[in-house]
Short mmCIF file of C-alpha atoms and ligand atoms in Angstrom, two decimals:
data_model
loop_
_atom_site.label_atom_id
_atom_site.label_comp_id
_atom_site.label_asym_id
_atom_site.label_seq_id
_atom_site.Cartn_x
_atom_site.Cartn_y
_atom_site.Cartn_z
CA UNK S 1322 -69.39 29.39 65.74
CA UNK S 1323 -69.38 30.81 69.27
CA UNK S 1324 -71.88 29.83 71.92
CA UNK S 1325 -74.86 32.16 72.25
CA UNK S 1326 -75.51 34.27 75.31
CA UNK S 1327 -77.21 32.04 77.92
CA UNK S 1328 -80.16 34.32 78.64
CA UNK S 1329 -82.73 33.59 81.33
CA UNK S 1330 -85.07 36.57 81.50
CA UNK S 1331 -87.00 36.69 84.74
CA UNK S 1332 -88.04 40.35 84.62
CA UNK S 1333 -89.69 39.87 81.24
CA UNK S 1334 -91.84 37.18 82.86
CA UNK S 1335 -93.29 39.72 85.32
CA UNK S 1336 -96.67 41.33 84.50
CA UNK S 1337 -96.94 43.66 81.49
CA UNK S 1338 -97.27 46.73 83.68
CA UNK S 1339 -93.59 46.37 84.73
CA UNK S 1340 -92.11 47.24 81.34
CA UNK S 1341 -92.67 47.91 77.67
CA UNK S 1342 -91.42 45.49 75.07
CA UNK S 1343 -89.31 47.47 72.64
CA UNK S 1344 -86.52 46.82 70.18
CA UNK S 1345 -83.34 48.85 69.99
CA UNK S 1346 -83.13 51.12 66.95
CA UNK S 1347 -80.69 49.84 64.31
CA UNK S 1348 -77.73 52.13 63.70
CA UNK S 1349 -75.56 52.90 60.71
CA UNK S 1350 -72.01 51.75 61.31
CA UNK S 1351 -71.26 49.94 64.56
CA UNK S 1352 -67.70 50.04 65.84
CA UNK S 1353 -66.37 48.44 68.98
CA UNK S 1354 -64.40 50.74 71.26
CA UNK S 1355 -63.85 48.44 74.21
CA UNK S 1356 -64.89 45.03 75.38
CA UNK S 1357 -64.50 43.94 78.99
CA UNK S 1358 -63.44 40.37 78.28
CA UNK S 1359 -62.89 39.47 81.92
CA UNK S 1360 -66.45 40.51 82.73
CA UNK S 1361 -67.80 38.62 79.72
CA UNK S 1362 -66.14 35.47 81.01
CA UNK S 1363 -67.62 36.04 84.47
CA UNK S 1364 -71.01 36.25 82.82
CA UNK S 1365 -70.48 32.96 81.05
CA UNK S 1366 -70.20 34.64 77.66
CA UNK S 1367 -67.42 33.76 75.25
CA UNK S 1368 -65.74 37.15 74.58
CA UNK S 1369 -64.92 36.10 71.02
CA UNK S 1370 -68.65 36.43 70.32
CA UNK S 1371 -68.13 40.18 70.27
CA UNK S 1372 -65.05 40.03 68.07
CA UNK S 1373 -67.17 39.47 64.97
CA UNK S 1374 -69.13 42.16 63.09
CA UNK S 1375 -72.34 40.39 64.15
CA UNK S 1376 -71.21 40.51 67.78
CA UNK S 1377 -70.54 44.24 67.60
CA UNK S 1378 -74.00 44.69 66.09
CA UNK S 1379 -75.41 43.16 69.27
CA UNK S 1380 -73.57 45.76 71.34
CA UNK S 1381 -75.22 48.68 69.55
CA UNK S 1382 -78.66 47.11 69.35
CA UNK S 1383 -78.55 46.43 65.64
CA UNK S 1384 -78.87 42.68 66.09
CA UNK S 1385 -80.94 40.95 68.75
CA UNK S 1386 -79.10 37.95 70.12
CA UNK S 1387 -80.90 34.67 70.45
CA UNK S 1388 -82.76 34.41 73.73
CA UNK S 1389 -82.91 38.16 74.40
CA UNK S 1390 -86.28 39.70 75.24
CA UNK S 1391 -85.68 43.44 75.01
CA UNK S 1392 -87.69 45.57 77.42
CA UNK S 1393 -87.64 49.09 78.80
CA UNK S 1394 -88.51 48.99 82.49
CA UNK S 1395 -91.08 51.26 84.09
CA UNK S 1396 -90.21 53.41 87.08
CA UNK S 1397 -91.06 56.71 88.70
CA UNK S 1398 -88.88 58.87 90.89
CA UNK S 1399 -88.20 61.97 92.90
CA UNK S 1400 -85.89 64.16 90.85
CA UNK S 1401 -84.26 66.78 93.10
CA UNK S 1402 -87.19 66.33 95.47
CA UNK S 1403 -89.95 66.59 92.84
CA UNK S 1404 -92.02 63.49 92.26
CA UNK S 1405 -92.40 62.37 88.65
CA UNK S 1406 -94.91 59.52 88.45
CA UNK S 1407 -93.51 58.13 85.23
CA UNK S 1408 -89.88 58.10 84.15
CA UNK S 1409 -88.79 54.65 82.97
CA UNK S 1410 -85.92 53.60 80.74
CA UNK S 1411 -85.91 56.39 78.20
CA UNK S 1412 -82.58 55.56 76.65
CA UNK S 1413 -81.85 52.09 77.91
CA UNK S 1414 -83.10 48.69 76.90
CA UNK S 1415 -82.67 45.55 78.95
CA UNK S 1416 -81.62 42.75 76.63
CA UNK S 1417 -82.05 40.10 79.26
CA UNK S 1418 -80.41 38.36 82.20
CA UNK S 1419 -77.74 35.74 82.59
CA UNK S 1420 -76.63 33.73 85.61
CA UNK S 1421 -72.96 34.50 86.16
CA UNK S 1422 -70.19 32.14 87.24
CA UNK S 1423 -70.91 32.72 90.91
CA UNK S 1424 -74.59 31.93 90.41
CA UNK S 1425 -75.76 35.54 90.56
CA UNK S 1426 -78.39 36.78 88.13
CA UNK S 1427 -77.14 39.83 86.20
CA UNK S 1428 -78.90 42.22 83.82
CA UNK S 1429 -77.37 43.05 80.46
CA UNK S 1430 -78.61 46.43 79.32
CA UNK S 1431 -77.87 48.66 76.36
CA UNK S 1432 -77.71 52.32 77.27
CA UNK S 1433 -78.14 54.74 74.36
CA UNK S 1434 -79.78 52.27 71.97
CA UNK S 1435 -82.70 54.39 70.84
CA UNK S 1436 -86.05 55.67 72.03
CA UNK S 1437 -88.55 53.70 74.10
CA UNK S 1438 -92.13 54.42 75.15
CA UNK S 1439 -90.56 56.14 78.20
CA UNK S 1440 -88.36 58.55 76.26
CA UNK S 1441 -90.65 61.56 76.61
CA UNK S 1442 -88.83 64.27 74.62
CA UNK S 1443 -85.45 62.53 74.65
CA UNK S 1444 -83.82 60.87 71.66
CA UNK S 1445 -82.91 57.68 73.51
CA UNK S 1446 -79.29 58.13 72.53
CA UNK S 1447 -76.00 58.60 74.35
CA UNK S 1448 -72.89 60.47 73.30
CA UNK S 1449 -69.45 58.92 73.22
CA UNK S 1450 -68.07 61.13 76.01
CA UNK S 1451 -70.59 60.12 78.71
CA UNK S 1452 -70.35 56.48 77.62
CA UNK S 1453 -66.57 56.47 78.12
CA UNK S 1454 -67.03 58.34 81.38
CA UNK S 1455 -69.43 55.73 82.74
CA UNK S 1456 -67.15 52.95 81.52
CA UNK S 1457 -64.14 54.43 83.30
CA UNK S 1458 -65.79 55.44 86.54
CA UNK S 1459 -67.91 52.32 87.02
CA UNK S 1460 -64.92 50.06 86.36
CA UNK S 1461 -62.80 52.18 88.71
CA UNK S 1462 -65.43 51.76 91.41
CA UNK S 1463 -65.41 48.00 90.89
CA UNK S 1464 -61.63 47.91 91.19
CA UNK S 1465 -61.88 49.96 94.39
CA UNK S 1466 -64.14 47.21 95.73
CA UNK S 1467 -67.30 49.32 95.86
CA UNK S 1468 -70.60 47.72 94.76
CA UNK S 1469 -71.45 49.05 91.33
CA UNK S 1470 -72.96 48.33 87.97
CA UNK S 1471 -70.29 47.27 85.49
CA UNK S 1472 -69.35 48.13 81.94
CA UNK S 1473 -69.27 45.19 79.53
CA UNK S 1474 -68.62 47.21 76.41
CA UNK S 1475 -68.54 50.60 74.75
CA UNK S 1476 -69.36 50.84 71.07
CA UNK S 1477 -69.84 53.65 68.58
CA UNK S 1478 -73.03 53.80 66.53
CA UNK S 1479 -71.47 55.47 63.51
CA UNK S 1480 -74.16 58.14 63.84
CA UNK S 1481 -74.09 61.59 65.29
CA UNK S 1482 -76.43 62.95 67.91
CA UNK S 1483 -77.44 66.49 68.67
CA UNK S 1484 -76.66 68.01 72.04
CA UNK S 1485 -75.21 71.50 72.48
CA UNK S 1486 -73.13 70.51 69.49
CA UNK S 1487 -73.07 67.51 67.17
CA UNK S 1488 -71.46 64.55 68.91
CA UNK S 1489 -70.59 60.95 68.04
CA UNK S 1490 -73.22 58.52 69.29
CA UNK S 1491 -72.31 55.48 71.36
CA UNK S 1492 -73.85 52.68 73.39
CA UNK S 1493 -72.71 51.40 76.75
CA UNK S 1494 -73.46 47.79 77.60
CA UNK S 1495 -74.15 47.89 81.29
CA UNK S 1496 -74.28 44.95 83.65
CA UNK S 1497 -76.16 45.22 86.93
CA UNK S 1498 -77.37 42.94 89.70
CA UNK S 1499 -80.72 44.31 88.60
CA UNK S 1500 -82.20 47.61 87.52
CA UNK S 1501 -84.83 47.70 90.24
CA UNK S 1502 -84.76 51.16 91.78
CA UNK S 1503 -86.49 52.88 94.66
CA UNK S 1504 -88.38 54.55 91.82
CA UNK S 1505 -89.64 51.18 90.57
CA UNK S 1506 -91.55 50.80 93.85
CA UNK S 1507 -92.73 54.39 93.57
CA UNK S 1508 -94.14 53.68 90.11
CA UNK S 1509 -96.64 51.17 91.51
CA UNK S 1510 -97.21 52.99 94.80
CA UNK S 1511 -98.23 56.12 92.87
CA UNK S 1512 -100.80 54.00 91.03
CA UNK S 1513 -102.02 52.45 94.29
CA UNK S 1514 -101.38 49.08 92.71
CA UNK S 1515 -100.73 47.05 95.85
CA UNK S 1516 -100.80 43.76 94.00
CA UNK S 1517 -97.98 44.87 91.69
CA UNK S 1518 -96.07 46.30 94.67
CA UNK S 1519 -96.24 42.98 96.43
CA UNK S 1520 -95.17 41.20 93.28
CA UNK S 1521 -92.20 43.54 92.87
CA UNK S 1522 -91.22 43.20 96.53
CA UNK S 1523 -91.41 39.40 96.33
CA UNK S 1524 -89.32 39.47 93.17
CA UNK S 1525 -86.71 41.79 94.72
CA UNK S 1526 -86.54 39.64 97.85
CA UNK S 1527 -86.06 36.45 95.86
CA UNK S 1528 -83.41 38.05 93.68
CA UNK S 1529 -81.46 40.16 96.16
CA UNK S 1530 -82.40 39.34 99.75
CA UNK S 1531 -83.45 35.68 99.72
CA UNK S 1532 -82.99 35.24 103.46
CA UNK S 1533 -85.63 37.94 104.08
CA UNK S 1534 -88.18 35.54 102.62
CA UNK S 1535 -87.78 33.31 105.66
CA UNK S 1536 -88.04 36.15 108.21
CA UNK S 1537 -91.08 36.53 110.45
CA UNK S 1538 -91.91 39.74 108.55
CA UNK S 1539 -90.33 39.42 105.10
CA UNK S 1540 -91.15 42.96 103.88
CA UNK S 1541 -89.82 44.50 107.06
CA UNK S 1542 -86.65 42.40 106.76
CA UNK S 1543 -86.37 43.48 103.13
CA UNK S 1544 -86.63 47.16 104.05
CA UNK S 1545 -84.05 46.74 106.81
CA UNK S 1546 -81.62 45.05 104.46
CA UNK S 1547 -82.01 47.59 101.67
CA UNK S 1548 -81.37 50.32 104.24
CA UNK S 1549 -78.28 48.51 105.51
CA UNK S 1550 -76.82 48.07 102.04
CA UNK S 1551 -77.43 51.68 101.06
CA UNK S 1552 -75.95 52.98 104.30
CA UNK S 1553 -72.84 50.93 103.67
CA UNK S 1554 -72.66 51.95 100.05
CA UNK S 1555 -72.82 55.67 100.79
CA UNK S 1556 -70.20 55.25 103.52
CA UNK S 1557 -67.93 53.60 100.93
CA UNK S 1558 -68.46 56.56 98.60
CA UNK S 1559 -67.46 59.05 101.26
CA UNK S 1560 -64.34 57.07 102.10
CA UNK S 1561 -62.99 57.45 98.56
CA UNK S 1562 -64.27 60.99 97.93
CA UNK S 1563 -66.97 59.98 95.45
CA UNK S 1564 -69.86 62.30 94.72
CA UNK S 1565 -72.73 60.64 92.85
CA UNK S 1566 -74.22 63.95 91.79
CA UNK S 1567 -77.78 62.87 91.02
CA UNK S 1568 -79.08 60.73 93.87
CA UNK S 1569 -82.66 60.88 92.70
CA UNK S 1570 -84.80 57.96 93.83
CA UNK S 1571 -84.79 56.58 90.29
CA UNK S 1572 -81.01 56.38 90.49
CA UNK S 1573 -80.90 54.34 93.70
CA UNK S 1574 -80.58 50.61 93.19
CA UNK S 1575 -82.50 48.23 95.44
CA UNK S 1576 -79.56 45.84 95.18
CA UNK S 1577 -77.27 48.45 96.78
CA UNK S 1578 -75.03 49.06 93.78
CA UNK S 1579 -73.81 52.42 92.60
CA UNK S 1580 -75.86 53.12 89.49
CA UNK S 1581 -76.25 55.87 86.90
CA UNK S 1582 -72.93 57.51 86.38
CA UNK S 1583 -74.06 60.82 84.97
CA UNK S 1584 -72.65 63.87 86.68
CA UNK S 1585 -70.64 61.94 89.27
CA UNK S 1586 -67.06 62.85 90.11
CA UNK S 1587 -64.32 62.22 92.64
CA UNK S 1588 -63.20 65.24 94.59
CA UNK S 1589 -59.62 66.38 94.47
CA UNK S 1590 -59.27 68.82 97.38
CA UNK S 1591 -61.33 67.82 100.37
CA UNK S 1592 -64.42 69.93 100.95
CA UNK S 1593 -67.62 68.63 102.52
CA UNK S 1594 -69.76 70.99 100.43
CA UNK S 1595 -68.21 69.95 97.13
CA UNK S 1596 -70.65 69.74 94.21
CA UNK S 1597 -69.69 69.11 90.59
CA UNK S 1598 -73.02 68.81 88.82
CA UNK S 1599 -74.01 71.83 86.77
CA UNK S 1600 -77.69 71.27 87.59
CA UNK S 1601 -77.33 70.78 91.35
CA UNK S 1602 -77.85 74.49 92.03
CA UNK S 1603 -78.53 74.18 95.73
CA UNK S 1604 -75.98 71.51 96.59
CA UNK S 1605 -78.69 68.96 97.39
CA UNK S 1606 -76.29 66.14 96.51
CA UNK S 1607 -73.07 67.67 97.85
CA UNK S 1608 -70.41 65.27 99.12
CA UNK S 1609 -71.30 65.40 102.81
CA UNK S 1610 -75.04 65.47 102.20
CA UNK S 1611 -75.09 62.08 100.55
CA UNK S 1612 -75.91 60.09 103.72
CA UNK S 1613 -78.86 62.38 104.48
CA UNK S 1614 -80.05 62.13 100.89
CA UNK S 1615 -79.78 58.34 100.92
CA UNK S 1616 -81.85 58.33 104.08
CA UNK S 1617 -84.43 60.57 102.44
CA UNK S 1618 -84.64 58.24 99.44
CA UNK S 1619 -85.02 55.23 101.71
CA UNK S 1620 -87.88 57.00 103.46
CA UNK S 1621 -89.57 57.17 100.04
CA UNK S 1622 -89.05 53.44 99.67
CA UNK S 1623 -90.51 52.90 103.13
CA UNK S 1624 -93.55 55.01 102.12
CA UNK S 1625 -94.15 52.62 99.24
CA UNK S 1626 -93.94 49.57 101.48
CA UNK S 1627 -96.49 50.80 104.05
CA UNK S 1628 -99.35 48.74 102.53
CA UNK S 1629 -97.19 45.61 102.74
CA UNK S 1630 -95.80 46.08 106.25
CA UNK S 1631 -99.08 45.71 108.14
CA UNK S 1632 -102.81 45.85 107.60
CA UNK S 1633 -102.88 48.41 110.36
CA UNK S 1634 -101.51 51.62 108.90
CA UNK S 1635 -100.29 53.10 112.18
CA UNK S 1636 -98.48 49.90 112.91
CA UNK S 1637 -96.97 49.90 109.41
CA UNK S 1638 -95.77 53.48 109.79
CA UNK S 1639 -94.22 52.68 113.17
CA UNK S 1640 -92.36 49.77 111.61
CA UNK S 1641 -91.13 51.89 108.71
CA UNK S 1642 -89.87 54.55 111.12
CA UNK S 1643 -88.11 51.93 113.19
CA UNK S 1644 -86.35 50.63 110.12
CA UNK S 1645 -85.34 54.09 108.97
CA UNK S 1646 -83.97 54.86 112.43
CA UNK S 1647 -81.52 52.03 111.87
CA UNK S 1648 -79.84 53.87 109.00
CA UNK S 1649 -77.64 56.10 111.16
CA UNK S 1650 -76.10 53.26 113.14
CA UNK S 1651 -75.36 51.32 109.97
CA UNK S 1652 -73.89 54.31 108.24
CA UNK S 1653 -71.80 55.35 111.24
CA UNK S 1654 -70.42 51.87 111.72
CA UNK S 1655 -69.39 51.65 108.07
CA UNK S 1656 -68.12 55.19 107.76
CA UNK S 1657 -66.21 55.52 111.02
CA UNK S 1658 -64.99 51.94 110.75
CA UNK S 1659 -63.64 52.80 107.33
CA UNK S 1660 -62.09 56.04 108.50
CA UNK S 1661 -60.35 54.15 111.31
CA UNK S 1662 -58.87 51.74 108.80
CA UNK S 1663 -57.75 54.66 106.65
CA UNK S 1664 -55.77 55.94 109.65
CA UNK S 1665 -54.60 52.57 111.01
CA UNK S 1666 -56.69 52.74 114.17
CA UNK S 1667 -57.52 49.08 114.58
CA UNK S 1668 -58.48 49.44 118.23
CA UNK S 1669 -61.08 51.87 119.58
CA UNK S 1670 -59.93 54.47 122.08
CA UNK S 1671 -61.52 57.55 123.51
CA UNK S 1672 -60.59 60.60 121.52
CA UNK S 1673 -60.46 58.76 118.18
CA UNK S 1674 -63.47 60.59 116.79
CA UNK S 1675 -61.90 63.94 117.58
CA UNK S 1676 -58.62 62.87 116.05
CA UNK S 1677 -60.31 61.82 112.81
CA UNK S 1678 -62.55 64.87 112.62
CA UNK S 1679 -59.66 67.23 113.30
CA UNK S 1680 -57.75 65.82 110.37
CA UNK S 1681 -60.73 66.26 108.05
CA UNK S 1682 -61.34 69.80 109.31
CA UNK S 1683 -57.73 70.72 108.71
CA UNK S 1684 -57.75 69.13 105.28
CA UNK S 1685 -60.80 71.22 104.39
CA UNK S 1686 -59.36 74.49 105.66
CA UNK S 1687 -56.03 73.80 103.97
CA UNK S 1688 -57.48 72.49 100.71
CA UNK S 1689 -55.56 69.25 101.00
CA UNK S 1690 -56.03 66.66 98.28
CA UNK S 1691 -58.27 63.93 99.73
CA UNK S 1692 -56.79 60.90 98.01
CA UNK S 1693 -53.15 61.91 98.26
CA UNK S 1694 -53.39 62.88 101.91
CA UNK S 1695 -54.57 59.43 102.92
CA UNK S 1696 -52.27 57.62 100.52
CA UNK S 1697 -49.20 59.48 101.72
CA UNK S 1698 -50.22 58.96 105.33
CA UNK S 1699 -49.57 55.25 104.72
CA UNK S 1700 -45.86 55.92 104.45
CA UNK S 1701 -45.99 58.42 107.29
CA UNK S 1702 -47.50 55.66 109.45
CA UNK S 1703 -44.31 53.69 108.91
CA UNK S 1704 -41.90 56.56 109.34
CA UNK S 1705 -42.11 60.28 110.20
CA UNK S 1706 -39.55 60.81 107.46
CA UNK S 1707 -42.47 60.62 105.04
CA UNK S 1708 -44.28 63.50 106.75
CA UNK S 1709 -42.90 66.04 104.30
CA UNK S 1710 -44.90 64.46 101.50
CA UNK S 1711 -48.11 64.87 103.47
CA UNK S 1712 -47.56 68.29 105.00
CA UNK S 1713 -46.80 69.78 101.60
CA UNK S 1714 -50.42 69.01 100.60
CA UNK S 1715 -51.67 71.50 103.22
CA UNK S 1716 -51.76 75.22 102.50
CA UNK S 1717 -50.42 75.69 105.98
CA UNK S 1718 -48.18 72.66 106.58
CA UNK S 1719 -48.04 73.38 110.32
CA UNK S 1720 -51.73 72.44 110.51
CA UNK S 1721 -50.71 68.92 109.57
CA UNK S 1722 -47.67 68.82 111.85
CA UNK S 1723 -49.79 69.60 114.89
CA UNK S 1724 -52.28 66.90 114.04
CA UNK S 1725 -49.54 64.37 113.30
CA UNK S 1726 -48.20 64.67 116.85
CA UNK S 1727 -51.50 63.43 118.24
CA UNK S 1728 -51.80 60.73 115.60
CA UNK S 1729 -48.33 59.34 116.37
CA UNK S 1730 -49.07 59.24 120.06
CA UNK S 1731 -52.27 57.40 119.28
CA UNK S 1732 -50.49 54.90 117.01
CA UNK S 1733 -48.28 53.89 119.91
CA UNK S 1734 -51.36 52.17 121.35
CA UNK S 1735 -51.78 50.08 118.20
CA UNK S 1736 -50.67 46.46 118.28
CA UNK S 1737 -49.34 46.25 114.70
CA UNK S 1738 -45.75 47.02 113.82
CA UNK S 1739 -45.12 50.00 111.59
CA UNK S 1740 -44.77 48.07 108.34
CA UNK S 1741 -47.90 46.01 108.90
CA UNK S 1742 -49.70 49.25 109.68
CA UNK S 1743 -48.52 50.86 106.47
CA UNK S 1744 -49.49 47.82 104.40
CA UNK S 1745 -52.96 47.67 105.93
CA UNK S 1746 -53.46 51.37 105.21
CA UNK S 1747 -52.36 50.93 101.62
CA UNK S 1748 -55.10 48.38 101.09
CA UNK S 1749 -57.80 50.93 101.92
CA UNK S 1750 -56.30 54.22 100.75
CA UNK S 1751 -56.14 54.15 96.95
CA UNK S 1752 -53.33 55.80 95.05
CA UNK S 1753 -55.49 56.13 91.93
CA UNK S 1754 -58.98 57.47 91.43
CA UNK S 1755 -60.50 58.63 88.13
CA UNK S 1756 -59.29 62.20 88.39
CA UNK S 1757 -61.63 64.54 86.55
CA UNK S 1758 -58.94 66.16 84.44
CA UNK S 1759 -57.73 62.72 83.32
CA UNK S 1760 -61.23 61.60 82.40
CA UNK S 1761 -61.73 64.81 80.43
CA UNK S 1762 -58.45 64.34 78.57
CA UNK S 1763 -59.51 60.80 77.63
CA UNK S 1764 -62.86 62.02 76.32
CA UNK S 1765 -61.27 64.88 74.42
CA UNK S 1766 -58.83 62.53 72.65
CA UNK S 1767 -61.60 60.07 71.82
CA UNK S 1768 -64.17 62.59 70.61
CA UNK S 1769 -61.85 64.96 68.77
CA UNK S 1770 -59.39 62.45 67.30
CA UNK S 1771 -60.84 58.96 67.82
CA UNK S 1772 -57.69 58.33 69.81
CA UNK S 1773 -58.54 55.70 72.42
CA UNK S 1774 -55.00 55.13 73.69
CA UNK S 1775 -55.46 57.51 76.66
CA UNK S 1776 -58.73 55.71 77.52
CA UNK S 1777 -56.95 52.34 77.57
CA UNK S 1778 -54.08 53.72 79.63
CA UNK S 1779 -56.37 55.27 82.23
CA UNK S 1780 -58.46 52.11 82.49
CA UNK S 1781 -55.35 50.07 83.03
CA UNK S 1782 -54.04 52.30 85.84
CA UNK S 1783 -57.45 52.36 87.54
CA UNK S 1784 -57.73 48.58 87.47
CA UNK S 1785 -55.21 48.36 90.33
CA UNK S 1786 -55.96 51.43 92.43
CA UNK S 1787 -54.23 50.24 95.59
CA UNK S 1788 -50.91 49.39 93.93
CA UNK S 1789 -48.11 51.83 93.43
CA UNK S 1790 -47.53 51.75 89.73
CA UNK S 1791 -44.06 53.11 89.07
CA UNK S 1792 -44.10 54.86 85.74
CA UNK S 1793 -47.74 55.88 86.22
CA UNK S 1794 -47.33 57.91 89.41
CA UNK S 1795 -48.41 61.05 87.55
CA UNK S 1796 -51.89 59.55 87.27
CA UNK S 1797 -52.28 60.18 90.98
CA UNK S 1798 -51.48 63.88 90.62
CA UNK S 1799 -54.20 66.41 91.33
CA UNK S 1800 -55.24 68.65 88.44
CA UNK S 1801 -53.08 71.63 87.54
CA UNK S 1802 -54.53 74.83 89.03
CA UNK S 1803 -55.97 75.82 85.65
CA UNK S 1804 -58.19 72.70 85.71
CA UNK S 1805 -58.99 72.63 89.39
CA UNK S 1806 -62.54 73.92 89.05
CA UNK S 1807 -64.65 71.36 87.32
CA UNK S 1808 -68.27 70.93 86.34
CA UNK S 1809 -70.12 67.82 85.26
CA UNK S 1810 -73.18 67.51 83.08
CA UNK S 1811 -75.89 64.89 83.13
CA UNK S 1812 -74.73 63.41 79.87
CA UNK S 1813 -78.20 63.23 78.39
P1 AMP K 1117 -81.00 60.23 84.47
O1 AMP K 1117 -80.94 61.60 85.05
O2 AMP K 1117 -79.91 59.93 83.49
O3 AMP K 1117 -81.13 59.18 85.51
O4 AMP K 1117 -82.33 60.18 83.58
C1 AMP K 1117 -83.59 60.50 84.08
C2 AMP K 1117 -84.66 60.03 83.13
O5 AMP K 1117 -84.49 60.66 81.84
C3 AMP K 1117 -84.66 58.55 82.87
O6 AMP K 1117 -86.00 58.13 82.74
C4 AMP K 1117 -83.91 58.43 81.56
O7 AMP K 1117 -84.26 57.25 80.87
C5 AMP K 1117 -84.40 59.66 80.83
N1 AMP K 1117 -83.44 60.11 79.81
C6 AMP K 1117 -82.22 60.64 80.03
N2 AMP K 1117 -81.62 60.93 78.86
C7 AMP K 1117 -82.45 60.57 77.87
C8 AMP K 1117 -82.41 60.61 76.44
N3 AMP K 1117 -81.34 61.08 75.78
N4 AMP K 1117 -83.47 60.15 75.78
C9 AMP K 1117 -84.54 59.67 76.42
N5 AMP K 1117 -84.66 59.61 77.75
C10 AMP K 1117 -83.63 60.05 78.48
MG1 MG K 1118 -81.28 57.36 85.85
#
């Protein structure tokens, strides 16, 4: 007999207007694909709980574990700029919360476990492919050290679902610091329910920004801190070439985690305008537009908080604008600080910005692979003998050679010795990202043949992205030219 899951469900104790109580829909033939045992342990859950048929039933929503209080949370959101006053969890059900080993409250949510009162025309289901995709990419982000929701498990439902074709159904068990979104605030703001807004803000402060509670102006401090975390998060995305793809306000976590891995993708060749999502027709969420879009979303959060910031509306608006003006400095510090570390510039000298921008410009013009360029620069930082490996990534290798002259001169002003420099660079320039063609191959094997060996292999490589993994070097290769153009779909 294994210990039950130690639930403590604070969100379900909030007022009724915050959620709908709803049970997952039982499914035919549950089958476990993957359990993240290390994460289970962190959550204080005995992983062997999920080794039994009853445990797997929990992971597809067929059995409600003791202490769970399943709810679908209410939220609104701007989708590609259009406000939708009611979205909500249409295919996700929060089972409850646990306090993890470090004392942090974490949500355990089933994604794809059947319709809810917020499903609108959707079936509340998820297909195996997108579930594996979210598992891989969210776990890769965690291993890269980037704040993110996590994947506790992937399980098949034993049922098929209808999309463009018939597909195997699956459920992802997602773990998050919370599922409070910018859109959760918008839900109550749109209803002019200031009391609920205040309740939500107080809850979010207590859960995610407890020191804001003691500030002279707690709601202002809260806004500032959400802005700071988002600015840092988006900077981290840019530094690894991640494109979220659907940065709608309902997909932006108040806790500052990457959430909702639908059409996201990592870019191979560097291009600021890169877009992968099939529905992002105008490039709203292109790689280099992500900071501006985060800022736009945060302005929507600030709009919601106006009634809480001051009784005097002009004063409240002035405060909100002040807070939003802080985004750029936060983002720039995180982004340029990160870029410096990627290039081993530990000191700040005049001309550094130009040096960094010139490299990026040349990478773009020469279609250089983003991840490999920076990874191979680590060796080049130790010895020019490694330059060949970098220059060959550029369509015109001379474009790199010219830049490298300036970089080497600049490195002479760095205090570290060449090996320390290389080692420091290797800790911030990953060798392995979830390459799109690899993710697709994993999904193809799983969906067409129920072969999960490629999934396991990819997960394993991505769990140590900063290590060279001899024998797995090919996982760092860019796609073959035939697979270089890539599109993602929302996975609904
Ligand atoms: P997303 O673009 O995945 O963030 O989803 C936007 C909204 O659509 C959210 O309210 C989702 O819960 C809802 N949704 C997405 N897919 C489905 C589905 N298959 N069934 C019901 N609701 C869905
Ligand atoms: Mg979403």
